[in-house]
């Protein structure tokens, strides 16, 4: 089943923070986060594995709550370049099940 | 190193025809996955290949098929095209499996008329 992302869209001013949530009804082994700009390919941001640690680099980080099967992506002090559509992709096994993606969160950063 | 290369970038086909799309993964990546992206359904998993073997398949009709060659390049084929097959087809590669991040190609935009 498709994970549910929230919010569907968000508009921020440059420098503000954002949180994007991803929730699944299935037990998860991994959660991927990608950003896609209009007309471009999705770009890998980070992956969180069951039993793994919270990930992050610079101003983008993410967490994975295994008990609730939820993941959150944190964007701190957003920059104009953060604009795009963010997708979470989930997998229930550690093999090659393929990712099930949420419908995406549209993020617009205004100057 | 070079990224994931998909050809062609754009394709227009007539209903009932068949089409073959190509994907060259990042050098050294043995896993290639295919996804269909549409405004209504979003990103949907088609299939995954690893070392020339299909390891998993998404919920798509048998008209959608694929294969992987010994050099890890992959092709997907859609036969008897329908209007609803119009979509962006994305190929992604990684070192093998869902525990690694995927690198996506720019996609092939297929329009069926």
GROMACS .gro file of C-alpha atoms in nm:
model
  224
    1UNK     CA    1   0.000   0.000   0.000
    2UNK     CA    2   0.110   0.351  -0.082
    3UNK     CA    3   0.257   0.552   0.206
    4UNK     CA    4   0.076   0.872   0.296
    5UNK     CA    5   0.270   1.196   0.282
    6UNK     CA    6   0.176   1.516   0.457
    7UNK     CA    7   0.140   1.796   0.393
    8UNK     CA    8   0.054   1.778   0.023
    9UNK     CA    9   0.202   2.121  -0.036
   10UNK     CA   10   0.377   2.389   0.163
   11UNK     CA   11   0.496   2.741   0.086
   12UNK     CA   12   0.776   2.887   0.292
   13UNK     CA   13   0.990   3.195   0.304
   14UNK     CA   14   1.362   3.146   0.263
   15UNK     CA   15   1.517   3.065   0.600
   16UNK     CA   16   1.209   2.897   0.747
   17UNK     CA   17   1.195   2.533   0.854
   18UNK     CA   18   0.980   2.255   0.712
   19UNK     CA   19   0.881   1.904   0.817
   20UNK     CA   20   0.747   1.646   0.573
   21UNK     CA   21   0.591   1.329   0.706
   22UNK     CA   22   0.557   0.984   0.556
   23UNK     CA   23   0.336   0.719   0.713
   24UNK     CA   24   0.286   0.356   0.615
   25UNK     CA   25   0.036   0.091   0.719
   26UNK     CA   26   0.293  -0.181   0.653
   27UNK     CA   27   0.596  -0.280   0.856
   28UNK     CA   28   0.893  -0.110   0.693
   29UNK     CA   29   1.254  -0.209   0.648
   30UNK     CA   30   1.372   0.104   0.473
   31UNK     CA   31   1.253   0.454   0.394
   32UNK     CA   32   1.406   0.654   0.109
   33UNK     CA   33   1.371   1.027   0.052
   34UNK     CA   34   1.402   1.189  -0.292
   35UNK     CA   35   1.358   1.540  -0.429
   36UNK     CA   36   1.238   1.603  -0.783
   37UNK     CA   37   1.245   1.938  -0.957
   38UNK     CA   38   1.014   2.005  -1.246
   39UNK     CA   39   1.130   1.828  -1.560
   40UNK     CA   40   1.417   1.654  -1.384
   41UNK     CA   41   1.488   1.311  -1.240
   42UNK     CA   42   1.430   1.237  -0.871
   43UNK     CA   43   1.747   1.288  -0.671
   44UNK     CA   44   1.834   1.066  -0.375
   45UNK     CA   45   1.857   1.252  -0.043
   46UNK     CA   46   1.893   0.982   0.219
   47UNK     CA   47   1.786   0.638   0.332
   48UNK     CA   48   1.680   0.519   0.676
   49UNK     CA   49   1.701   0.153   0.764
   50UNK     CA   50   1.520  -0.042   1.032
   51UNK     CA   51   1.739  -0.037   1.339
   52UNK     CA   52   1.956   0.234   1.190
   53UNK     CA   53   2.038   0.582   1.310
   54UNK     CA   54   1.881   0.911   1.224
   55UNK     CA   55   2.046   1.050   0.914
   56UNK     CA   56   2.131   1.398   0.813
   57UNK     CA   57   2.371   1.627   0.643
   58UNK     CA   58   2.394   2.003   0.669
   59UNK     CA   59   2.041   2.133   0.698
   60UNK     CA   60   1.846   1.827   0.581
   61UNK     CA   61   1.787   1.539   0.819
   62UNK     CA   62   1.538   1.260   0.868
   63UNK     CA   63   1.409   1.022   1.132
   64UNK     CA   64   1.238   0.683   1.127
   65UNK     CA   65   0.995   0.571   1.396
   66UNK     CA   66   0.984   0.194   1.356
   67UNK     CA   67   0.701   0.146   1.603
   68UNK     CA   68   0.472   0.382   1.416
   69UNK     CA   69   0.611   0.307   1.067
   70UNK     CA   70   0.658   0.677   1.015
   71UNK     CA   71   0.941   0.886   0.883
   72UNK     CA   72   0.991   1.260   0.884
   73UNK     CA   73   1.216   1.479   0.672
   74UNK     CA   74   1.342   1.800   0.833
   75UNK     CA   75   1.453   2.097   0.625
   76UNK     CA   76   1.620   2.361   0.836
   77UNK     CA   77   1.674   2.723   0.730
   78UNK     CA   78   1.537   2.645   0.385
   79UNK     CA   79   1.708   2.775   0.075
   80UNK     CA   80   1.558   2.859  -0.264
   81UNK     CA   81   1.725   2.547  -0.403
   82UNK     CA   82   1.513   2.329  -0.173
   83UNK     CA   83   1.205   2.393  -0.386
   84UNK     CA   84   1.066   2.084  -0.555
   85UNK     CA   85   0.855   1.779  -0.488
   86UNK     CA   86   0.967   1.548  -0.210
   87UNK     CA   87   0.886   1.178  -0.225
   88UNK     CA   88   0.926   0.910   0.033
   89UNK     CA   89   0.975   0.558  -0.097
   90UNK     CA   90   0.927   0.261   0.131
   91UNK     CA   91   1.031  -0.103   0.123
   92UNK     CA   92   0.915  -0.379   0.355
   93UNK     CA   93   1.203  -0.616   0.294
   94UNK     CA   94   1.576  -0.580   0.273
   95UNK     CA   95   1.588  -0.726  -0.074
   96UNK     CA   96   1.463  -0.599  -0.405
   97UNK     CA   97   1.093  -0.549  -0.355
   98UNK     CA   98   1.099  -0.215  -0.532
   99UNK     CA   99   1.000   0.106  -0.363
  100UNK     CA  100   0.643   0.213  -0.300
  101UNK     CA  101   0.632   0.590  -0.328
  102UNK     CA  102   0.402   0.841  -0.167
  103UNK     CA  103   0.223   1.097  -0.382
  104UNK     CA  104   0.477   1.362  -0.294
  105UNK     CA  105   0.491   1.693  -0.109
  106UNK     CA  106   0.526   2.008  -0.315
  107UNK     CA  107   0.759   2.253  -0.146
  108UNK     CA  108   0.787   2.612  -0.267
  109UNK     CA  109   1.048   2.840  -0.116
  110UNK     CA  110   0.995   3.209  -0.174
  111UNK     CA  111   1.263   3.478  -0.133
  112UNK     CA  112   3.137   0.892  -1.328
  113UNK     CA  113   2.855   0.903  -1.581
  114UNK     CA  114   2.501   0.890  -1.450
  115UNK     CA  115   2.211   0.673  -1.555
  116UNK     CA  116   2.141   0.720  -1.925
  117UNK     CA  117   1.800   0.664  -2.077
  118UNK     CA  118   1.716   0.672  -2.444
  119UNK     CA  119   1.523   0.808  -2.616
  120UNK     CA  120   1.421   1.114  -2.414
  121UNK     CA  121   1.091   1.157  -2.595
  122UNK     CA  122   0.874   0.918  -2.791
  123UNK     CA  123   0.539   0.947  -2.964
  124UNK     CA  124   0.363   0.625  -3.056
  125UNK     CA  125   0.026   0.526  -3.189
  126UNK     CA  126  -0.218   0.314  -2.994
  127UNK     CA  127  -0.157  -0.055  -3.064
  128UNK     CA  128   0.212  -0.018  -3.144
  129UNK     CA  129   0.494  -0.144  -2.928
  130UNK     CA  130   0.790   0.043  -2.786
  131UNK     CA  131   1.133  -0.037  -2.642
  132UNK     CA  132   1.307   0.189  -2.395
  133UNK     CA  133   1.673   0.163  -2.302
  134UNK     CA  134   1.864   0.227  -1.981
  135UNK     CA  135   2.238   0.223  -1.912
  136UNK     CA  136   2.308   0.218  -1.538
  137UNK     CA  137   2.599   0.374  -1.355
  138UNK     CA  138   2.914   0.176  -1.419
  139UNK     CA  139   2.943  -0.099  -1.161
  140UNK     CA  140   2.576  -0.098  -1.063
  141UNK     CA  141   2.418  -0.437  -1.120
  142UNK     CA  142   2.064  -0.351  -1.014
  143UNK     CA  143   1.829  -0.170  -1.249
  144UNK     CA  144   1.472  -0.077  -1.161
  145UNK     CA  145   1.200   0.076  -1.376
  146UNK     CA  146   0.926   0.310  -1.262
  147UNK     CA  147   0.629   0.470  -1.432
  148UNK     CA  148   0.544   0.826  -1.330
  149UNK     CA  149   0.207   0.986  -1.407
  150UNK     CA  150   0.032   1.287  -1.253
  151UNK     CA  151  -0.253   1.072  -1.128
  152UNK     CA  152  -0.075   0.763  -0.994
  153UNK     CA  153   0.266   0.909  -0.912
  154UNK     CA  154   0.572   0.685  -0.915
  155UNK     CA  155   0.490   0.318  -0.957
  156UNK     CA  156   0.732   0.027  -0.953
  157UNK     CA  157   0.745  -0.179  -1.273
  158UNK     CA  158   1.027  -0.431  -1.221
  159UNK     CA  159   1.379  -0.480  -1.093
  160UNK     CA  160   1.668  -0.667  -1.251
  161UNK     CA  161   1.989  -0.785  -1.093
  162UNK     CA  162   2.259  -0.970  -1.284
  163UNK     CA  163   2.023  -1.040  -1.576
  164UNK     CA  164   1.749  -1.183  -1.351
  165UNK     CA  165   1.416  -1.023  -1.278
  166UNK     CA  166   1.385  -1.028  -0.900
  167UNK     CA  167   1.055  -0.852  -0.861
  168UNK     CA  168   0.766  -0.716  -1.063
  169UNK     CA  169   0.507  -0.454  -0.985
  170UNK     CA  170   0.136  -0.469  -1.049
  171UNK     CA  171   0.135  -0.404  -1.422
  172UNK     CA  172  -0.015  -0.610  -1.705
  173UNK     CA  173   0.192  -0.857  -1.902
  174UNK     CA  174   0.222  -0.605  -2.185
  175UNK     CA  175   0.504  -0.455  -1.982
  176UNK     CA  176   0.822  -0.659  -1.993
  177UNK     CA  177   1.191  -0.606  -1.955
  178UNK     CA  178   1.529  -0.763  -1.965
  179UNK     CA  179   1.884  -0.699  -1.856
  180UNK     CA  180   2.198  -0.776  -2.048
  181UNK     CA  181   2.532  -0.904  -1.922
  182UNK     CA  182   2.672  -0.547  -1.920
  183UNK     CA  183   2.383  -0.446  -1.686
  184UNK     CA  184   2.212  -0.237  -1.954
  185UNK     CA  185   1.838  -0.287  -1.943
  186UNK     CA  186   1.548  -0.251  -2.179
  187UNK     CA  187   1.178  -0.238  -2.115
  188UNK     CA  188   0.916  -0.316  -2.372
  189UNK     CA  189   0.551  -0.222  -2.384
  190UNK     CA  190   0.336  -0.399  -2.640
  191UNK     CA  191  -0.007  -0.307  -2.772
  192UNK     CA  192   0.019   0.047  -2.642
  193UNK     CA  193  -0.284   0.210  -2.482
  194UNK     CA  194  -0.352   0.579  -2.428
  195UNK     CA  195  -0.311   0.523  -2.055
  196UNK     CA  196   0.050   0.415  -2.106
  197UNK     CA  197   0.145   0.776  -2.169
  198UNK     CA  198   0.387   0.856  -1.889
  199UNK     CA  199   0.741   0.933  -1.788
  200UNK     CA  200   0.935   0.607  -1.759
  201UNK     CA  201   1.224   0.628  -1.517
  202UNK     CA  202   1.512   0.391  -1.478
  203UNK     CA  203   1.712   0.375  -1.156
  204UNK     CA  204   2.027   0.188  -1.061
  205UNK     CA  205   2.217   0.105  -0.745
  206UNK     CA  206   2.459  -0.143  -0.599
  207UNK     CA  207   2.184  -0.398  -0.538
  208UNK     CA  208   1.859  -0.376  -0.347
  209UNK     CA  209   1.643  -0.147  -0.142
  210UNK     CA  210   1.906  -0.083   0.126
  211UNK     CA  211   2.091   0.148  -0.111
  212UNK     CA  212   1.983   0.478  -0.257
  213UNK     CA  213   1.883   0.480  -0.619
  214UNK     CA  214   2.023   0.703  -0.891
  215UNK     CA  215   1.755   0.788  -1.143
  216UNK     CA  216   1.792   0.863  -1.510
  217UNK     CA  217   1.620   1.161  -1.671
  218UNK     CA  218   1.349   0.936  -1.807
  219UNK     CA  219   1.176   0.870  -2.136
  220UNK     CA  220   0.860   1.068  -2.195
  221UNK     CA  221   0.620   0.839  -2.384
  222UNK     CA  222   0.312   0.983  -2.547
  223UNK     CA  223   0.057   0.746  -2.696
  224UNK     CA  224  -0.184   0.901  -2.947
   0.00000   0.00000   0.00000
